[in-house]
Amino acid sequence: VQECRDLYTDLDRIVQKLPKTYRYLMSDPAGNSERMSFVYDSQKLTLLEEVGEINFPPSEMDKVRLPKNTAKFEGFDRPPYLASFSAGQTSITFVNAHLYFGKSRSDPDSIGRRALEAYAVAMWAEGRMKDPQKAFTRELVVLGDLNMPKSTDTDPIFQTLTKLGLEVPLHSTQIASNIANDANFDQIAFLPTTTRDLFTGLKGVFDYDTAIFPDLWQAGKNSKNFEAYLRYYISDHRPMWVELRLQ
């Protein structure tokens, strides 16, 4: 879960309404005073020892660079938040990443910084893939709002995120992840040599439009009034899901 406020009491209220086996983790607030969190069923998942953030020491920040990108990587606006879990014989590290957005999706300076953040995540994942002794779990999933409008080779964020081996499978649903229906900012990426083997091929966006505020939906369909209610009361993004075959 992303864009949780510094004042986390609303998140806590939601979890309190779930079955008693549900737990949550949350990061310290970072960019835009936002926390990132994991909500999980402790009856199905066991929390493992590694919980933390992806960061680069100052001595290694210069290594995060891209051709024709004059921006300088100075760290993440919101450090990706990771947690490791086990289910059965499978253990997985999930990386909750919300990449920098900036002024707009097309602003060159914003794209430059966003691309460097995506590349930094790719570098970290590649390092775990190349040296399994440093990887707490073999399986790795990067997920969240990657501010990647399109999963295509022409998208600069897609290019940098997948440059070193991460793969972004296509959605199995057709609806966009943002409620404006014009972008798939939210993505789930796997390492090709490991976690991809667990992927069943089912991954998509949950279309909750007709279930939340159905009267507004019926009255206006994709009206601005309906979008405004979703933005204020729920989110400007739809939930994303993925199915993994655990052992």
PDB file of C-alpha atoms in Angstrom:
ATOM      1  CA  VAL A   1       0.000   0.000   0.000  1.00  0.00           C
ATOM      2  CA  GLN A   2       1.416   3.390  -0.980  1.00  0.00           C
ATOM      3  CA  GLU A   3       0.799   7.053  -0.257  1.00  0.00           C
ATOM      4  CA  CYS A   4      -0.077   6.371   3.372  1.00  0.00           C
ATOM      5  CA  ARG A   5       0.038   9.605   5.311  1.00  0.00           C
ATOM      6  CA  ASP A   6       2.495  10.419   8.068  1.00  0.00           C
ATOM      7  CA  LEU A   7      -0.530  10.295  10.384  1.00  0.00           C
ATOM      8  CA  TYR A   8      -1.106   6.550  10.000  1.00  0.00           C
ATOM      9  CA  THR A   9      -4.257   6.231  12.117  1.00  0.00           C
ATOM     10  CA  ASP A  10      -6.500   5.784   9.047  1.00  0.00           C
ATOM     11  CA  LEU A  11      -4.409   2.812   7.923  1.00  0.00           C
ATOM     12  CA  ASP A  12      -4.637   1.374  11.424  1.00  0.00           C
ATOM     13  CA  ARG A  13      -8.434   1.755  11.436  1.00  0.00           C
ATOM     14  CA  ILE A  14      -8.700  -0.177   8.175  1.00  0.00           C
ATOM     15  CA  VAL A  15      -6.542  -3.028   9.471  1.00  0.00           C
ATOM     16  CA  GLN A  16      -8.589  -3.165  12.676  1.00  0.00           C
ATOM     17  CA  LYS A  17     -11.675  -3.893  10.546  1.00  0.00           C
ATOM     18  CA  LEU A  18      -9.972  -6.881   8.909  1.00  0.00           C
ATOM     19  CA  PRO A  19      -9.843 -10.371  10.474  1.00  0.00           C
ATOM     20  CA  LYS A  20      -7.662 -10.519  13.593  1.00  0.00           C
ATOM     21  CA  THR A  21      -4.925 -12.444  11.779  1.00  0.00           C
ATOM     22  CA  TYR A  22      -4.049  -9.400   9.660  1.00  0.00           C
ATOM     23  CA  ARG A  23      -0.918  -7.379  10.469  1.00  0.00           C
ATOM     24  CA  TYR A  24       0.828  -4.437   8.866  1.00  0.00           C
ATOM     25  CA  LEU A  25       4.283  -2.929   8.476  1.00  0.00           C
ATOM     26  CA  MET A  26       5.039   0.647   7.513  1.00  0.00           C
ATOM     27  CA  SER A  27       8.020   2.754   6.587  1.00  0.00           C
ATOM     28  CA  ASP A  28       9.003   6.073   8.058  1.00  0.00           C
ATOM     29  CA  PRO A  29       7.540   8.988   6.043  1.00  0.00           C
ATOM     30  CA  ALA A  30       9.686  10.255   3.156  1.00  0.00           C
ATOM     31  CA  GLY A  31       8.840  12.273   0.017  1.00  0.00           C
ATOM     32  CA  ASN A  32       5.524  14.118   0.227  1.00  0.00           C
ATOM     33  CA  SER A  33       5.308  12.922   3.869  1.00  0.00           C
ATOM     34  CA  GLU A  34       4.170   9.520   2.610  1.00  0.00           C
ATOM     35  CA  ARG A  35       4.678   6.112   4.194  1.00  0.00           C
ATOM     36  CA  MET A  36       4.677   2.784   2.372  1.00  0.00           C
ATOM     37  CA  SER A  37       3.181  -0.274   3.998  1.00  0.00           C
ATOM     38  CA  PHE A  38       2.525  -3.989   3.725  1.00  0.00           C
ATOM     39  CA  VAL A  39      -0.775  -5.444   4.930  1.00  0.00           C
ATOM     40  CA  TYR A  40      -0.712  -9.242   5.223  1.00  0.00           C
ATOM     41  CA  ASP A  41      -2.579 -12.203   6.673  1.00  0.00           C
ATOM     42  CA  SER A  42      -0.260 -13.695   9.313  1.00  0.00           C
ATOM     43  CA  GLN A  43      -2.157 -16.976   9.060  1.00  0.00           C
ATOM     44  CA  LYS A  44      -0.974 -17.368   5.457  1.00  0.00           C
ATOM     45  CA  LEU A  45       2.328 -15.507   5.440  1.00  0.00           C
ATOM     46  CA  THR A  46       5.172 -15.590   7.958  1.00  0.00           C
ATOM     47  CA  LEU A  47       7.169 -12.392   8.316  1.00  0.00           C
ATOM     48  CA  LEU A  48      10.900 -13.084   7.959  1.00  0.00           C
ATOM     49  CA  GLU A  49      13.905 -11.210   9.298  1.00  0.00           C
ATOM     50  CA  GLU A  50      14.734  -8.765   6.518  1.00  0.00           C
ATOM     51  CA  VAL A  51      12.650  -5.593   6.594  1.00  0.00           C
ATOM     52  CA  GLY A  52      14.189  -2.321   5.451  1.00  0.00           C
ATOM     53  CA  GLU A  53      14.843   0.129   2.636  1.00  0.00           C
ATOM     54  CA  ILE A  54      16.884   0.185  -0.557  1.00  0.00           C
ATOM     55  CA  ASN A  55      19.541   2.849  -0.333  1.00  0.00           C
ATOM     56  CA  PHE A  56      22.925   3.622  -1.840  1.00  0.00           C
ATOM     57  CA  PRO A  57      25.808   5.018   0.221  1.00  0.00           C
ATOM     58  CA  PRO A  58      27.150   8.378  -0.995  1.00  0.00           C
ATOM     59  CA  SER A  59      30.305   6.660  -2.329  1.00  0.00           C
ATOM     60  CA  GLU A  60      28.222   4.574  -4.763  1.00  0.00           C
ATOM     61  CA  MET A  61      25.676   7.118  -5.968  1.00  0.00           C
ATOM     62  CA  ASP A  62      27.841   8.104  -8.933  1.00  0.00           C
ATOM     63  CA  LYS A  63      27.485   4.542 -10.239  1.00  0.00           C
ATOM     64  CA  VAL A  64      23.782   5.186 -10.836  1.00  0.00           C
ATOM     65  CA  ARG A  65      24.058   6.933 -14.193  1.00  0.00           C
ATOM     66  CA  LEU A  66      22.562   6.575 -17.647  1.00  0.00           C
ATOM     67  CA  PRO A  67      23.739   7.595 -21.142  1.00  0.00           C
ATOM     68  CA  LYS A  68      22.364  10.976 -22.254  1.00  0.00           C
ATOM     69  CA  ASN A  69      20.919  11.575 -18.772  1.00  0.00           C
ATOM     70  CA  THR A  70      22.557  14.634 -17.237  1.00  0.00           C
ATOM     71  CA  ALA A  71      20.691  14.332 -13.955  1.00  0.00           C
ATOM     72  CA  LYS A  72      22.680  13.282 -10.893  1.00  0.00           C
ATOM     73  CA  PHE A  73      21.372  10.525  -8.648  1.00  0.00           C
ATOM     74  CA  GLU A  74      21.201  11.843  -5.101  1.00  0.00           C
ATOM     75  CA  GLY A  75      19.101   9.112  -3.559  1.00  0.00           C
ATOM     76  CA  PHE A  76      15.430   8.201  -3.648  1.00  0.00           C
ATOM     77  CA  ASP A  77      12.637  10.659  -2.961  1.00  0.00           C
ATOM     78  CA  ARG A  78      10.881   7.740  -1.229  1.00  0.00           C
ATOM     79  CA  PRO A  79      13.345   4.885  -0.508  1.00  0.00           C
ATOM     80  CA  PRO A  80      11.797   1.605  -1.730  1.00  0.00           C
ATOM     81  CA  TYR A  81      10.533  -0.326   1.288  1.00  0.00           C
ATOM     82  CA  LEU A  82      11.155  -4.074   1.361  1.00  0.00           C
ATOM     83  CA  ALA A  83       9.902  -6.942   3.482  1.00  0.00           C
ATOM     84  CA  SER A  84      10.472 -10.686   3.289  1.00  0.00           C
ATOM     85  CA  PHE A  85       7.811 -13.334   3.851  1.00  0.00           C
ATOM     86  CA  SER A  86       7.490 -17.102   3.608  1.00  0.00           C
ATOM     87  CA  ALA A  87       4.556 -19.285   2.625  1.00  0.00           C
ATOM     88  CA  GLY A  88       5.048 -23.040   2.617  1.00  0.00           C
ATOM     89  CA  GLN A  89       8.498 -23.751   1.182  1.00  0.00           C
ATOM     90  CA  THR A  90       8.651 -20.426  -0.679  1.00  0.00           C
ATOM     91  CA  SER A  91      10.242 -17.247   0.641  1.00  0.00           C
ATOM     92  CA  ILE A  92       9.912 -13.939  -1.200  1.00  0.00           C
ATOM     93  CA  THR A  93      11.212 -10.401  -0.769  1.00  0.00           C
ATOM     94  CA  PHE A  94       8.682  -7.792  -1.879  1.00  0.00           C
ATOM     95  CA  VAL A  95      10.006  -4.347  -2.782  1.00  0.00           C
ATOM     96  CA  ASN A  96       7.414  -1.603  -2.369  1.00  0.00           C
ATOM     97  CA  ALA A  97       8.627   1.091  -4.791  1.00  0.00           C
ATOM     98  CA  HIS A  98       7.012   4.459  -5.460  1.00  0.00           C
ATOM     99  CA  LEU A  99       9.247   6.248  -7.946  1.00  0.00           C
ATOM    100  CA  TYR A 100       9.635   9.997  -8.228  1.00  0.00           C
ATOM    101  CA  PHE A 101       6.972  11.743 -10.310  1.00  0.00           C
ATOM    102  CA  GLY A 102       7.896  15.433 -10.266  1.00  0.00           C
ATOM    103  CA  LYS A 103       6.138  18.181 -12.202  1.00  0.00           C
ATOM    104  CA  SER A 104       4.464  15.980 -14.822  1.00  0.00           C
ATOM    105  CA  ARG A 105       4.842  12.672 -16.649  1.00  0.00           C
ATOM    106  CA  SER A 106       6.452  14.459 -19.636  1.00  0.00           C
ATOM    107  CA  ASP A 107       8.671  17.058 -17.924  1.00  0.00           C
ATOM    108  CA  PRO A 108      12.279  16.280 -19.021  1.00  0.00           C
ATOM    109  CA  ASP A 109      13.860  16.992 -15.615  1.00  0.00           C
ATOM    110  CA  SER A 110      11.269  14.851 -13.859  1.00  0.00           C
ATOM    111  CA  ILE A 111      11.766  12.004 -16.341  1.00  0.00           C
ATOM    112  CA  GLY A 112      15.526  12.193 -15.827  1.00  0.00           C
ATOM    113  CA  ARG A 113      15.275  11.816 -12.061  1.00  0.00           C
ATOM    114  CA  ARG A 114      12.566   9.160 -12.348  1.00  0.00           C
ATOM    115  CA  ALA A 115      14.680   7.148 -14.775  1.00  0.00           C
ATOM    116  CA  LEU A 116      17.648   7.210 -12.396  1.00  0.00           C
ATOM    117  CA  GLU A 117      15.462   5.941  -9.554  1.00  0.00           C
ATOM    118  CA  ALA A 118      14.187   3.120 -11.781  1.00  0.00           C
ATOM    119  CA  TYR A 119      17.756   2.248 -12.755  1.00  0.00           C
ATOM    120  CA  ALA A 120      18.835   2.247  -9.103  1.00  0.00           C
ATOM    121  CA  VAL A 121      16.139  -0.333  -8.335  1.00  0.00           C
ATOM    122  CA  ALA A 122      17.313  -2.385 -11.334  1.00  0.00           C
ATOM    123  CA  MET A 123      20.925  -2.218 -10.127  1.00  0.00           C
ATOM    124  CA  TRP A 124      19.953  -3.379  -6.662  1.00  0.00           C
ATOM    125  CA  ALA A 125      17.941  -6.297  -8.064  1.00  0.00           C
ATOM    126  CA  GLU A 126      20.767  -7.276 -10.422  1.00  0.00           C
ATOM    127  CA  GLY A 127      23.210  -7.302  -7.507  1.00  0.00           C
ATOM    128  CA  ARG A 128      20.996  -9.744  -5.616  1.00  0.00           C
ATOM    129  CA  MET A 129      20.652 -11.926  -8.707  1.00  0.00           C
ATOM    130  CA  LYS A 130      24.394 -12.028  -9.402  1.00  0.00           C
ATOM    131  CA  ASP A 131      25.404 -12.753  -5.813  1.00  0.00           C
ATOM    132  CA  PRO A 132      22.800 -15.063  -4.228  1.00  0.00           C
ATOM    133  CA  GLN A 133      24.767 -15.087  -0.964  1.00  0.00           C
ATOM    134  CA  LYS A 134      23.806 -11.442  -0.478  1.00  0.00           C
ATOM    135  CA  ALA A 135      20.137 -12.100  -1.298  1.00  0.00           C
ATOM    136  CA  PHE A 136      18.058 -12.849   1.765  1.00  0.00           C
ATOM    137  CA  THR A 137      15.521 -14.725  -0.383  1.00  0.00           C
ATOM    138  CA  ARG A 138      15.886 -16.230  -3.844  1.00  0.00           C
ATOM    139  CA  GLU A 139      12.554 -14.839  -5.014  1.00  0.00           C
ATOM    140  CA  LEU A 140      12.189 -11.102  -5.569  1.00  0.00           C
ATOM    141  CA  VAL A 141       9.194  -9.019  -6.623  1.00  0.00           C
ATOM    142  CA  VAL A 142       9.307  -5.263  -7.271  1.00  0.00           C
ATOM    143  CA  LEU A 143       5.885  -3.676  -7.223  1.00  0.00           C
ATOM    144  CA  GLY A 144       4.156  -0.349  -6.838  1.00  0.00           C
ATOM    145  CA  ASP A 145       3.626   2.981  -8.527  1.00  0.00           C
ATOM    146  CA  LEU A 146       6.599   3.092 -10.869  1.00  0.00           C
ATOM    147  CA  ASN A 147       5.161   6.091 -12.731  1.00  0.00           C
ATOM    148  CA  MET A 148       5.660   4.156 -15.958  1.00  0.00           C
ATOM    149  CA  PRO A 149       2.889   5.285 -18.321  1.00  0.00           C
ATOM    150  CA  LYS A 150       3.400   2.437 -20.787  1.00  0.00           C
ATOM    151  CA  SER A 151       5.015  -1.016 -20.613  1.00  0.00           C
ATOM    152  CA  THR A 152       6.754  -0.602 -23.952  1.00  0.00           C
ATOM    153  CA  ASP A 153      10.331  -0.349 -25.174  1.00  0.00           C
ATOM    154  CA  THR A 154       9.728   3.278 -26.096  1.00  0.00           C
ATOM    155  CA  ASP A 155       8.994   4.324 -22.515  1.00  0.00           C
ATOM    156  CA  PRO A 156      12.172   5.615 -20.790  1.00  0.00           C
ATOM    157  CA  ILE A 157      11.163   4.293 -17.365  1.00  0.00           C
ATOM    158  CA  PHE A 158      10.403   0.854 -18.776  1.00  0.00           C
ATOM    159  CA  GLN A 159      13.784   0.890 -20.535  1.00  0.00           C
ATOM    160  CA  THR A 160      15.767   1.680 -17.391  1.00  0.00           C
ATOM    161  CA  LEU A 161      13.839  -0.602 -15.043  1.00  0.00           C
ATOM    162  CA  THR A 162      14.282  -3.601 -17.343  1.00  0.00           C
ATOM    163  CA  LYS A 163      17.811  -2.718 -18.511  1.00  0.00           C
ATOM    164  CA  LEU A 164      19.543  -5.171 -16.148  1.00  0.00           C
ATOM    165  CA  GLY A 165      17.193  -8.132 -16.099  1.00  0.00           C
ATOM    166  CA  LEU A 166      13.923  -7.296 -14.361  1.00  0.00           C
ATOM    167  CA  GLU A 167      10.894  -8.276 -16.424  1.00  0.00           C
ATOM    168  CA  VAL A 168       7.495  -6.559 -16.455  1.00  0.00           C
ATOM    169  CA  PRO A 169       4.817  -9.000 -17.694  1.00  0.00           C
ATOM    170  CA  LEU A 170       1.791  -7.560 -19.474  1.00  0.00           C
ATOM    171  CA  HIS A 171      -1.441  -7.085 -17.551  1.00  0.00           C
ATOM    172  CA  SER A 172      -4.025  -9.801 -18.117  1.00  0.00           C
ATOM    173  CA  THR A 173      -6.759  -7.161 -17.708  1.00  0.00           C
ATOM    174  CA  GLN A 174      -7.483  -4.304 -20.061  1.00  0.00           C
ATOM    175  CA  ILE A 175      -8.376  -1.464 -17.682  1.00  0.00           C
ATOM    176  CA  ALA A 176      -5.686   1.084 -16.779  1.00  0.00           C
ATOM    177  CA  SER A 177      -4.358   1.328 -13.248  1.00  0.00           C
ATOM    178  CA  ASN A 178      -5.126   5.036 -12.876  1.00  0.00           C
ATOM    179  CA  ILE A 179      -8.741   6.134 -12.673  1.00  0.00           C
ATOM    180  CA  ALA A 180      -8.231   8.567 -15.568  1.00  0.00           C
ATOM    181  CA  ASN A 181      -7.788   5.426 -17.715  1.00  0.00           C
ATOM    182  CA  ASP A 182      -4.809   6.777 -19.639  1.00  0.00           C
ATOM    183  CA  ALA A 183      -1.765   5.126 -18.015  1.00  0.00           C
ATOM    184  CA  ASN A 184      -0.487   1.971 -16.321  1.00  0.00           C
ATOM    185  CA  PHE A 185       1.702   3.643 -13.732  1.00  0.00           C
ATOM    186  CA  ASP A 186       1.500   0.619 -11.432  1.00  0.00           C
ATOM    187  CA  GLN A 187       3.582  -2.421 -12.282  1.00  0.00           C
ATOM    188  CA  ILE A 188       4.838  -5.715 -10.858  1.00  0.00           C
ATOM    189  CA  ALA A 189       8.302  -6.856 -11.973  1.00  0.00           C
ATOM    190  CA  PHE A 190      10.153 -10.164 -11.508  1.00  0.00           C
ATOM    191  CA  LEU A 191      13.682 -11.464 -11.800  1.00  0.00           C
ATOM    192  CA  PRO A 192      13.710 -13.693 -14.890  1.00  0.00           C
ATOM    193  CA  THR A 193      15.889 -16.477 -13.466  1.00  0.00           C
ATOM    194  CA  THR A 194      13.898 -17.028 -10.288  1.00  0.00           C
ATOM    195  CA  THR A 195      10.535 -15.534  -9.450  1.00  0.00           C
ATOM    196  CA  ARG A 196       9.245 -15.660 -13.014  1.00  0.00           C
ATOM    197  CA  ASP A 197       8.942 -19.420 -12.551  1.00  0.00           C
ATOM    198  CA  LEU A 198       6.326 -18.809  -9.834  1.00  0.00           C
ATOM    199  CA  PHE A 199       4.239 -16.463 -12.004  1.00  0.00           C
ATOM    200  CA  THR A 200       1.058 -18.119 -13.273  1.00  0.00           C
ATOM    201  CA  GLY A 201       0.586 -15.525 -16.018  1.00  0.00           C
ATOM    202  CA  LEU A 202      -2.301 -13.838 -14.206  1.00  0.00           C
ATOM    203  CA  LYS A 203      -1.664 -10.216 -13.252  1.00  0.00           C
ATOM    204  CA  GLY A 204      -3.925  -7.254 -13.583  1.00  0.00           C
ATOM    205  CA  VAL A 205      -5.888  -4.330 -12.221  1.00  0.00           C
ATOM    206  CA  PHE A 206      -8.974  -4.736 -10.050  1.00  0.00           C
ATOM    207  CA  ASP A 207     -11.848  -2.820 -11.628  1.00  0.00           C
ATOM    208  CA  TYR A 208     -13.841  -1.573  -8.645  1.00  0.00           C
ATOM    209  CA  ASP A 209     -15.628   1.226 -10.514  1.00  0.00           C
ATOM    210  CA  THR A 210     -19.133  -0.236 -10.382  1.00  0.00           C
ATOM    211  CA  ALA A 211     -18.774  -1.477  -6.793  1.00  0.00           C
ATOM    212  CA  ILE A 212     -17.806   1.838  -5.169  1.00  0.00           C
ATOM    213  CA  PHE A 213     -20.268   4.738  -5.402  1.00  0.00           C
ATOM    214  CA  PRO A 214     -22.477   2.763  -7.842  1.00  0.00           C
ATOM    215  CA  ASP A 215     -25.052   5.560  -8.026  1.00  0.00           C
ATOM    216  CA  LEU A 216     -22.445   8.032  -9.240  1.00  0.00           C
ATOM    217  CA  TRP A 217     -21.147   5.435 -11.689  1.00  0.00           C
ATOM    218  CA  GLN A 218     -24.587   4.762 -13.135  1.00  0.00           C
ATOM    219  CA  ALA A 219     -25.395   8.454 -13.334  1.00  0.00           C
ATOM    220  CA  GLY A 220     -22.205   9.607 -14.959  1.00  0.00           C
ATOM    221  CA  LYS A 221     -20.108   6.599 -15.972  1.00  0.00           C
ATOM    222  CA  ASN A 222     -16.625   8.101 -16.400  1.00  0.00           C
ATOM    223  CA  SER A 223     -17.737  11.545 -15.247  1.00  0.00           C
ATOM    224  CA  LYS A 224     -15.399  13.972 -13.506  1.00  0.00           C
ATOM    225  CA  ASN A 225     -17.736  13.866 -10.512  1.00  0.00           C
ATOM    226  CA  PHE A 226     -17.198  10.123 -10.140  1.00  0.00           C
ATOM    227  CA  GLU A 227     -13.432  10.529 -10.500  1.00  0.00           C
ATOM    228  CA  ALA A 228     -13.424  13.307  -7.907  1.00  0.00           C
ATOM    229  CA  TYR A 229     -15.163  11.065  -5.361  1.00  0.00           C
ATOM    230  CA  LEU A 230     -12.719   8.225  -5.999  1.00  0.00           C
ATOM    231  CA  ARG A 231      -9.727  10.561  -5.665  1.00  0.00           C
ATOM    232  CA  TYR A 232     -10.961  12.059  -2.405  1.00  0.00           C
ATOM    233  CA  TYR A 233     -12.417   9.019  -0.651  1.00  0.00           C
ATOM    234  CA  ILE A 234     -10.446   6.098  -2.095  1.00  0.00           C
ATOM    235  CA  SER A 235      -7.519   6.657  -4.455  1.00  0.00           C
ATOM    236  CA  ASP A 236      -6.580   7.936  -7.891  1.00  0.00           C
ATOM    237  CA  HIS A 237      -5.219   4.450  -8.667  1.00  0.00           C
ATOM    238  CA  ARG A 238      -6.951   1.088  -8.814  1.00  0.00           C
ATOM    239  CA  PRO A 239      -5.573  -1.897  -6.846  1.00  0.00           C
ATOM    240  CA  MET A 240      -3.252  -4.221  -8.714  1.00  0.00           C
ATOM    241  CA  TRP A 241      -2.910  -7.959  -8.139  1.00  0.00           C
ATOM    242  CA  VAL A 242      -0.695 -10.866  -9.180  1.00  0.00           C
ATOM    243  CA  GLU A 243      -1.034 -14.631  -8.798  1.00  0.00           C
ATOM    244  CA  LEU A 244       2.059 -16.630  -7.773  1.00  0.00           C
ATOM    245  CA  ARG A 245       2.324 -20.405  -7.601  1.00  0.00           C
ATOM    246  CA  LEU A 246       3.835 -21.133  -4.173  1.00  0.00           C
ATOM    247  CA  GLN A 247       5.404 -24.420  -3.128  1.00  0.00           C
TER     248      GLN A 247
END
